[in-house]
Coordinates of C-alpha atoms in Angstrom, one line a residue:
M800 CA 1.5 -9.2 -2.6
P801 CA 1.3 -5.7 -4.2
Q802 CA 2.8 -7.3 -7.4
I803 CA -0.1 -9.8 -7.4
I804 CA -2.6 -7.0 -6.8
A805 CA -1.2 -5.2 -9.8
D806 CA -1.3 -8.4 -11.9
V807 CA -4.9 -9.6 -11.3
I808 CA -6.9 -6.6 -10.0
F809 CA -8.6 -4.1 -12.3
L810 CA -7.5 -0.5 -12.1
H811 CA -10.8 0.7 -10.7
D812 CA -10.5 -1.6 -7.7
R813 CA -6.7 -1.4 -7.1
G814 CA -7.1 1.1 -4.2
K815 CA -9.4 -1.2 -2.2
Y816 CA -7.1 -4.2 -2.5
Q817 CA -4.0 -2.2 -1.8
T818 CA -5.6 -0.9 1.4
L819 CA -6.5 -4.5 2.3
Y820 CA -2.9 -5.4 2.0
F821 CA -1.8 -2.6 4.3
A822 CA -4.7 -3.3 6.7
I823 CA -3.6 -6.9 7.1
Y824 CA 0.1 -5.8 7.3
F825 CA -0.3 -3.2 10.0
G826 CA -3.3 -4.9 11.6
S827 CA -1.2 -8.0 12.3
L828 CA 1.5 -5.8 13.8
S829 CA -1.1 -4.3 16.2
I830 CA -2.5 -7.7 17.1
G831 CA 1.0 -9.1 17.8
P832 CA 1.4 -7.1 21.0
V833 CA -2.0 -8.2 22.2
I834 CA -1.0 -11.8 21.9
A835 CA 2.6 -11.1 23.1
G836 CA 1.4 -9.3 26.3
S837 CA -0.9 -12.2 27.4
M838 CA 1.6 -14.9 26.6
A839 CA 4.5 -13.1 28.3
E840 CA 2.5 -12.6 31.4
R841 CA 1.4 -16.2 31.6
F842 CA 4.1 -18.3 30.0
G843 CA 7.1 -16.0 29.7
W844 CA 8.3 -13.8 26.8
R845 CA 10.2 -16.7 25.1
S846 CA 6.9 -18.5 24.4
F847 CA 5.7 -15.7 22.1
W848 CA 8.9 -15.9 20.1
W849 CA 8.5 -19.6 19.6
F850 CA 4.9 -19.0 18.6
N851 CA 6.0 -16.4 16.1
T852 CA 8.7 -18.8 14.7
G853 CA 5.9 -21.4 14.1
L854 CA 3.8 -18.8 12.3
L855 CA 6.6 -17.8 10.0
I856 CA 7.3 -21.4 9.1
L857 CA 3.6 -21.9 8.3
T858 CA 3.5 -18.7 6.2
L859 CA 6.6 -19.9 4.3
V860 CA 5.0 -23.3 3.5
L861 CA 1.7 -21.6 2.4
N862 CA 3.6 -19.2 0.1
I863 CA 5.5 -22.1 -1.5
A864 CA 2.5 -24.4 -1.9
L865 CA -0.5 -22.2 -2.4
L866 CA 0.7 -18.9 -4.0
P867 CA 0.2 -19.0 -7.8
E868 CA 2.3 -17.4 -10.4
T869 CA 0.4 -14.3 -11.7
R870 CA 3.0 -12.6 -13.9
F871 CA 2.2 -13.0 -17.6
A872 CA 3.6 -11.2 -20.6
R873 CA 0.5 -10.0 -22.4
K874 CA 1.8 -9.7 -26.0
T875 CA -0.6 -7.9 -28.3
Q876 CA -1.3 -9.5 -31.7
P877 CA -1.4 -7.1 -34.6
R878 CA -4.8 -7.0 -36.3
P879 CA -4.9 -8.4 -39.8
T880 CA -5.5 -5.8 -42.4
S881 CA -7.8 -6.7 -45.3
A882 CA -7.3 -5.5 -48.8
S883 CA -11.0 -4.8 -49.1
S884 CA -11.1 -2.5 -46.1
P885 CA -13.0 0.7 -46.9
S886 CA -11.0 3.8 -47.9
V887 CA -11.8 7.4 -47.2
E888 CA -12.9 7.9 -50.8
E889 CA -15.1 4.8 -50.8
P890 CA -17.1 4.7 -47.5
E891 CA -18.4 1.3 -46.4
T892 CA -22.1 0.6 -47.2
K893 CA -23.8 -0.3 -44.0
S894 CA -26.4 -3.0 -44.1
S895 CA -29.6 -2.7 -42.1
S896 CA -29.7 -6.4 -41.5
V897 CA -29.1 -7.6 -37.9
V898 CA -27.9 -10.9 -39.2
D899 CA -25.2 -9.2 -41.3
H900 CA -24.0 -7.4 -38.2
S901 CA -23.7 -10.5 -36.2
E902 CA -21.9 -12.4 -39.0
N903 CA -19.4 -9.5 -39.4
A904 CA -18.8 -9.5 -35.7
S905 CA -18.1 -13.2 -35.7
Q906 CA -15.5 -12.9 -38.3
Q907 CA -13.4 -10.5 -36.1
P908 CA -10.2 -12.1 -34.7
Q909 CA -10.7 -13.1 -31.1
D910 CA -8.4 -14.3 -28.3
P911 CA -8.7 -18.1 -28.3
W912 CA -8.3 -18.2 -24.5
L913 CA -11.0 -15.7 -23.8
S914 CA -13.4 -17.1 -21.1
R915 CA -11.5 -20.4 -21.1
G916 CA -8.8 -19.7 -18.6
H917 CA -8.6 -21.7 -15.3
P918 CA -6.0 -22.4 -12.7
S919 CA -3.4 -25.0 -13.5
V920 CA -0.9 -27.0 -11.6
K921 CA 1.9 -25.2 -13.5
Q922 CA 0.9 -22.0 -11.7
F923 CA 1.6 -23.5 -8.3
R924 CA 5.0 -25.0 -9.0
P925 CA 7.6 -23.8 -6.5
W926 CA 9.9 -23.0 -9.4
G927 CA 9.4 -21.7 -12.9
S928 CA 11.0 -20.2 -15.9
Y929 CA 12.5 -16.8 -15.2
Q930 CA 12.1 -14.1 -17.8
G931 CA 14.3 -11.1 -17.3
S932 CA 17.7 -10.2 -15.9
L933 CA 18.6 -11.1 -12.3
L934 CA 21.1 -8.2 -12.2
Q935 CA 18.4 -5.8 -13.3
E936 CA 16.2 -7.0 -10.5
L937 CA 18.9 -6.2 -8.0
W938 CA 19.7 -2.7 -9.0
L939 CA 16.2 -1.6 -10.2
P940 CA 14.9 -0.7 -6.7
W941 CA 17.9 1.6 -6.2
Y942 CA 17.4 3.1 -9.6
L943 CA 13.8 3.9 -8.7
H944 CA 14.9 6.2 -5.9
A945 CA 15.7 8.7 -8.6
F946 CA 12.0 8.9 -9.6
P947 CA 10.2 11.7 -7.7
I948 CA 6.8 9.8 -7.6
V949 CA 8.4 6.6 -6.2
E950 CA 10.4 8.7 -3.6
F951 CA 7.2 10.5 -2.6
A952 CA 5.5 7.2 -2.0
A953 CA 8.5 5.8 -0.1
F954 CA 8.6 8.7 2.3
V955 CA 4.9 8.8 2.9
V956 CA 4.8 5.0 3.7
S957 CA 7.9 5.3 5.9
F958 CA 6.9 8.2 8.0
S959 CA 3.3 7.2 8.3
A960 CA 4.4 3.8 9.6
S961 CA 6.7 5.6 12.0
G962 CA 3.6 7.3 13.5
F963 CA 2.3 3.8 14.3
L964 CA 5.7 2.7 15.5
V965 CA 6.0 5.5 18.0
A966 CA 2.8 4.4 19.7
N967 CA 4.0 0.8 19.6
L968 CA 7.4 1.5 21.1
T969 CA 6.3 4.0 23.9
Q970 CA 3.1 2.3 25.2
Q971 CA 4.9 -0.1 27.6
Q972 CA 7.3 2.6 28.8
Y973 CA 4.4 5.0 29.4
F974 CA 1.4 2.9 30.6
G975 CA 3.6 0.6 32.6
A976 CA 4.7 3.5 34.9
P977 CA 2.7 5.5 37.5
P978 CA -0.1 6.7 37.6
Y979 CA -1.4 4.0 35.2
N980 CA 0.7 0.9 36.3
F981 CA -0.7 -1.3 33.5
T982 CA 0.3 -4.9 33.5
T983 CA 2.0 -6.3 30.4
Q984 CA -1.3 -7.8 29.2
E985 CA -3.2 -4.5 29.8
V986 CA -0.6 -2.6 27.7
G987 CA -1.0 -5.2 25.0
F988 CA -4.8 -4.6 25.0
T989 CA -4.3 -1.0 24.1
N990 CA -3.4 -2.1 20.6
F991 CA -7.0 -3.1 20.0
A992 CA -7.6 0.6 19.4
I993 CA -4.9 0.7 16.7
F994 CA -6.4 -2.4 15.1
A995 CA -9.9 -0.9 15.2
G996 CA -8.5 2.2 13.5
S997 CA -6.8 0.2 10.8
M998 CA -10.1 -1.5 10.1
I999 CA -11.8 1.9 9.8
G1000 CA -9.2 2.8 7.3
L1001 CA -9.7 -0.4 5.4
L1002 CA -13.5 0.3 5.1
T1003 CA -13.1 3.9 4.1
S1004 CA -9.8 4.9 2.4
G1005 CA -9.7 2.2 -0.3
P1006 CA -13.2 2.6 -1.6
L1007 CA -13.0 6.4 -1.2
S1008 CA -9.8 6.7 -3.2
D1009 CA -11.3 4.5 -6.0
W1010 CA -14.5 6.4 -6.0
I1011 CA -12.8 9.8 -6.2
A1012 CA -10.5 8.6 -9.0
N1013 CA -13.5 7.2 -10.9
Y1014 CA -15.3 10.5 -10.4
F1015 CA -12.5 12.6 -11.8
T1016 CA -12.0 10.1 -14.6
K1017 CA -15.6 10.6 -15.7
R1018 CA -15.1 14.4 -15.6
N1019 CA -12.0 13.9 -17.7
R1020 CA -13.9 12.2 -20.5
G1021 CA -12.9 8.7 -19.4
I1022 CA -9.2 9.4 -19.2
R1023 CA -7.6 8.2 -15.9
E1024 CA -4.7 10.0 -14.4
P1025 CA -2.8 8.5 -11.5
E1026 CA -2.9 11.8 -9.6
M1027 CA -6.7 11.7 -9.3
R1028 CA -6.7 9.7 -6.1
L1029 CA -4.2 11.9 -4.2
I1030 CA -6.9 14.3 -2.8
T1031 CA -8.0 11.3 -0.7
M1032 CA -4.9 11.8 1.5
L1033 CA -6.3 15.0 3.0
P1034 CA -8.7 13.6 5.6
Y1035 CA -6.2 10.9 6.7
T1036 CA -3.4 13.5 7.0
L1037 CA -5.7 15.4 9.4
A1038 CA -6.4 12.2 11.3
M1039 CA -2.7 11.6 11.7
I1040 CA -2.1 15.2 13.0
I1041 CA -4.9 14.9 15.5
G1042 CA -3.9 11.4 16.6
L1043 CA -0.2 12.3 17.2
V1044 CA -1.2 15.6 19.0
V1045 CA -3.5 13.7 21.3
V1046 CA -0.8 11.1 22.1
A1047 CA 2.0 13.6 22.6
V1048 CA 0.0 16.1 24.8
G1049 CA -1.8 13.2 26.6
Y1050 CA 1.5 11.6 27.5
T1051 CA 2.9 14.9 28.7
R1052 CA -0.1 16.0 30.7
L1053 CA -1.1 12.6 32.0
W1054 CA -4.5 12.6 30.4
P1055 CA -6.9 9.7 31.1
W1056 CA -5.8 6.6 29.2
K1057 CA -9.2 6.4 27.5
V1058 CA -8.5 9.6 25.6
I1059 CA -5.0 8.6 24.6
V1060 CA -6.0 5.1 23.5
I1061 CA -9.5 5.5 22.1
I1062 CA -8.9 8.7 20.2
G1063 CA -5.1 8.9 19.7
Y1064 CA -4.3 5.3 19.0
T1065 CA -7.4 4.8 16.8
L1066 CA -6.6 7.7 14.6
L1067 CA -3.0 6.4 14.3
G1068 CA -4.3 3.1 13.2
M1069 CA -6.6 4.7 10.6
Q1070 CA -3.8 6.8 9.0
V1071 CA -1.3 3.9 8.9
T1072 CA -3.6 1.9 6.8
S1073 CA -4.8 4.8 4.6
L1074 CA -1.8 7.1 3.8
P1075 CA 0.6 4.3 2.7
S1076 CA -2.1 2.6 0.5
I1077 CA -3.0 5.9 -1.3
A1078 CA 0.6 7.0 -1.9
S1079 CA 1.8 3.5 -3.0
T1080 CA -1.2 3.0 -5.3
Y1081 CA -0.3 6.3 -7.0
A1082 CA 3.2 5.1 -7.6
V1083 CA 1.9 1.7 -9.0
D1084 CA -0.6 3.5 -11.2
S1085 CA 2.3 5.6 -12.6
Y1086 CA 4.8 2.7 -13.1
K1087 CA 2.8 -0.5 -13.0
P1088 CA 5.4 -2.7 -14.8
A1089 CA 7.8 -2.0 -11.9
T1090 CA 5.4 -2.7 -9.1
G1091 CA 7.7 -5.2 -7.3
A1092 CA 10.8 -3.0 -7.5
I1093 CA 8.7 0.0 -6.3
F1094 CA 7.8 -1.8 -3.1
I1095 CA 11.3 -3.0 -2.6
A1096 CA 12.4 0.6 -2.8
I1097 CA 9.6 1.6 -0.4
T1098 CA 10.6 -1.2 2.0
I1099 CA 14.3 -0.1 2.0
N1100 CA 13.3 3.4 3.0
K1101 CA 10.7 2.3 5.6
N1102 CA 13.0 -0.2 7.3
L1103 CA 15.9 2.3 7.4
W1104 CA 13.8 4.9 9.1
G1105 CA 12.1 2.4 11.3
Y1106 CA 15.5 1.2 12.6
G1107 CA 16.3 4.8 13.5
V1108 CA 13.0 5.4 15.3
G1109 CA 13.4 2.1 17.2
K1110 CA 16.9 2.9 18.2
F1111 CA 16.6 6.5 19.3
I1112 CA 13.0 7.1 20.4
T1113 CA 13.4 5.7 23.9
P1114 CA 16.5 7.7 24.9
W1115 CA 15.1 10.8 23.2
T1116 CA 11.9 10.6 25.2
L1117 CA 13.9 10.0 28.4
E1118 CA 15.9 13.1 27.7
A1119 CA 13.4 15.5 26.2
G1120 CA 10.0 14.1 27.2
Y1121 CA 7.3 12.9 24.8
L1122 CA 6.1 16.2 23.4
V1123 CA 9.2 17.2 21.3
P1124 CA 9.9 13.8 19.6
I1125 CA 6.3 13.0 18.7
M1126 CA 5.6 16.6 17.5
T1127 CA 8.8 16.4 15.4
L1128 CA 7.6 13.2 13.8
M1129 CA 4.1 14.7 13.2
A1130 CA 5.7 17.7 11.4
L1131 CA 7.8 15.4 9.2
I1132 CA 4.9 13.2 8.2
T1133 CA 2.8 16.3 7.4
F1134 CA 5.8 17.7 5.4
F1135 CA 6.1 14.6 3.2
C1136 CA 2.3 14.2 2.8
S1137 CA 2.1 17.9 1.7
F1138 CA 4.0 16.9 -1.4
G1139 CA 0.7 15.4 -2.6
I1140 CA -0.3 18.9 -3.4
L1141 CA 2.8 19.3 -5.7
F1142 CA 2.1 16.0 -7.4
W1143 CA -1.7 16.9 -7.8
Y1144 CA -0.7 19.8 -10.0
C1145 CA 2.7 18.7 -11.4
G1146 CA 2.6 14.9 -11.3
K1147 CA 1.9 14.6 -15.0
Y1148 CA 5.0 16.7 -15.7
F1149 CA 7.1 14.4 -13.5
R1150 CA 5.7 11.3 -15.3
G1151 CA 6.5 13.0 -18.6
L1152 CA 10.1 13.2 -17.6
T1153 CA 10.3 9.4 -17.4
R1154 CA 8.1 8.6 -20.4
N1155 CA 10.9 7.1 -22.3
S1156 CA 12.2 4.9 -19.5
F1157 CA 12.6 1.2 -20.0
L1158 CA 10.3 0.7 -17.0
H1159 CA 7.2 0.9 -19.2
Q1160 CA 8.4 -2.1 -21.3
L1161 CA 9.2 -4.5 -18.4
D1162 CA 5.9 -6.5 -18.8
S1163 CA 6.4 -7.0 -22.5

């Protein structure tokens, strides 16, 4: 989906749609436990897994049948040069006639497909001609880990998602025990707060990052730099810090569940939609032709760290309590997000180091 966004969405709207992608992504992960809790309590836990299997099959069919091909090599045509073009010594004599201006404009070469494009059956075929190297597609995501901007985006996405994952993995362990004694369904309902936070992030972070980038673009005489949206990470990094502190301290001191859920979980939902979208959009703005490989590299990093959190968070909390693991995670997320300051000042330098890379010609 990020590849499609990069293909069909204009630069000034890319942040909104990238945030929409992450809002649907993590929003569905927060709604899943709501459905799972109710189904497990009424019909047994296996019922939800069969329901999930059906949804995956439906999604696969929709992707095969309804997802169009959006990749298109936009080859630029050289402008024809006229022998009678004006020189420096002989400036062109401008006519005051409006008719002459319109006639001259009509003689300029134009794209024959301009304003005539429409969807075709060919776009929706489940197969198509492949342009490129399959071997290159396999090693390119690993190669991108050597790019500082891509690595920054990968770690921000990975650790921000881990903040959401900690809440998701500890809620049953915590709220199912005294003094709360929540049922499986009630534990699932706490994820409504995470979903609400992700919707707040959807409505704020995408438009805000685009607006800030457009504002700095105007101040920069119309020249867009990818780093211009990075400052938008600041309020959502603060939201992440507050959310994890509330959850960690609330878990440790047995705060009322309303404080932990309404404040802590909501802020975690807000940051998990916002921080990944801003950081990943920065990477896409920097290396747009490699968007697909960028998100594969991000996913490799995210899934590896997610596996570690899922495997070790429960025994760690049983041994050390909730405060130390969650505060450690908060410090790590803050550490990686703070690299946004470095790229705000030095991002152009890092992009300059890779200016001759073949990545910039992948679309041609």
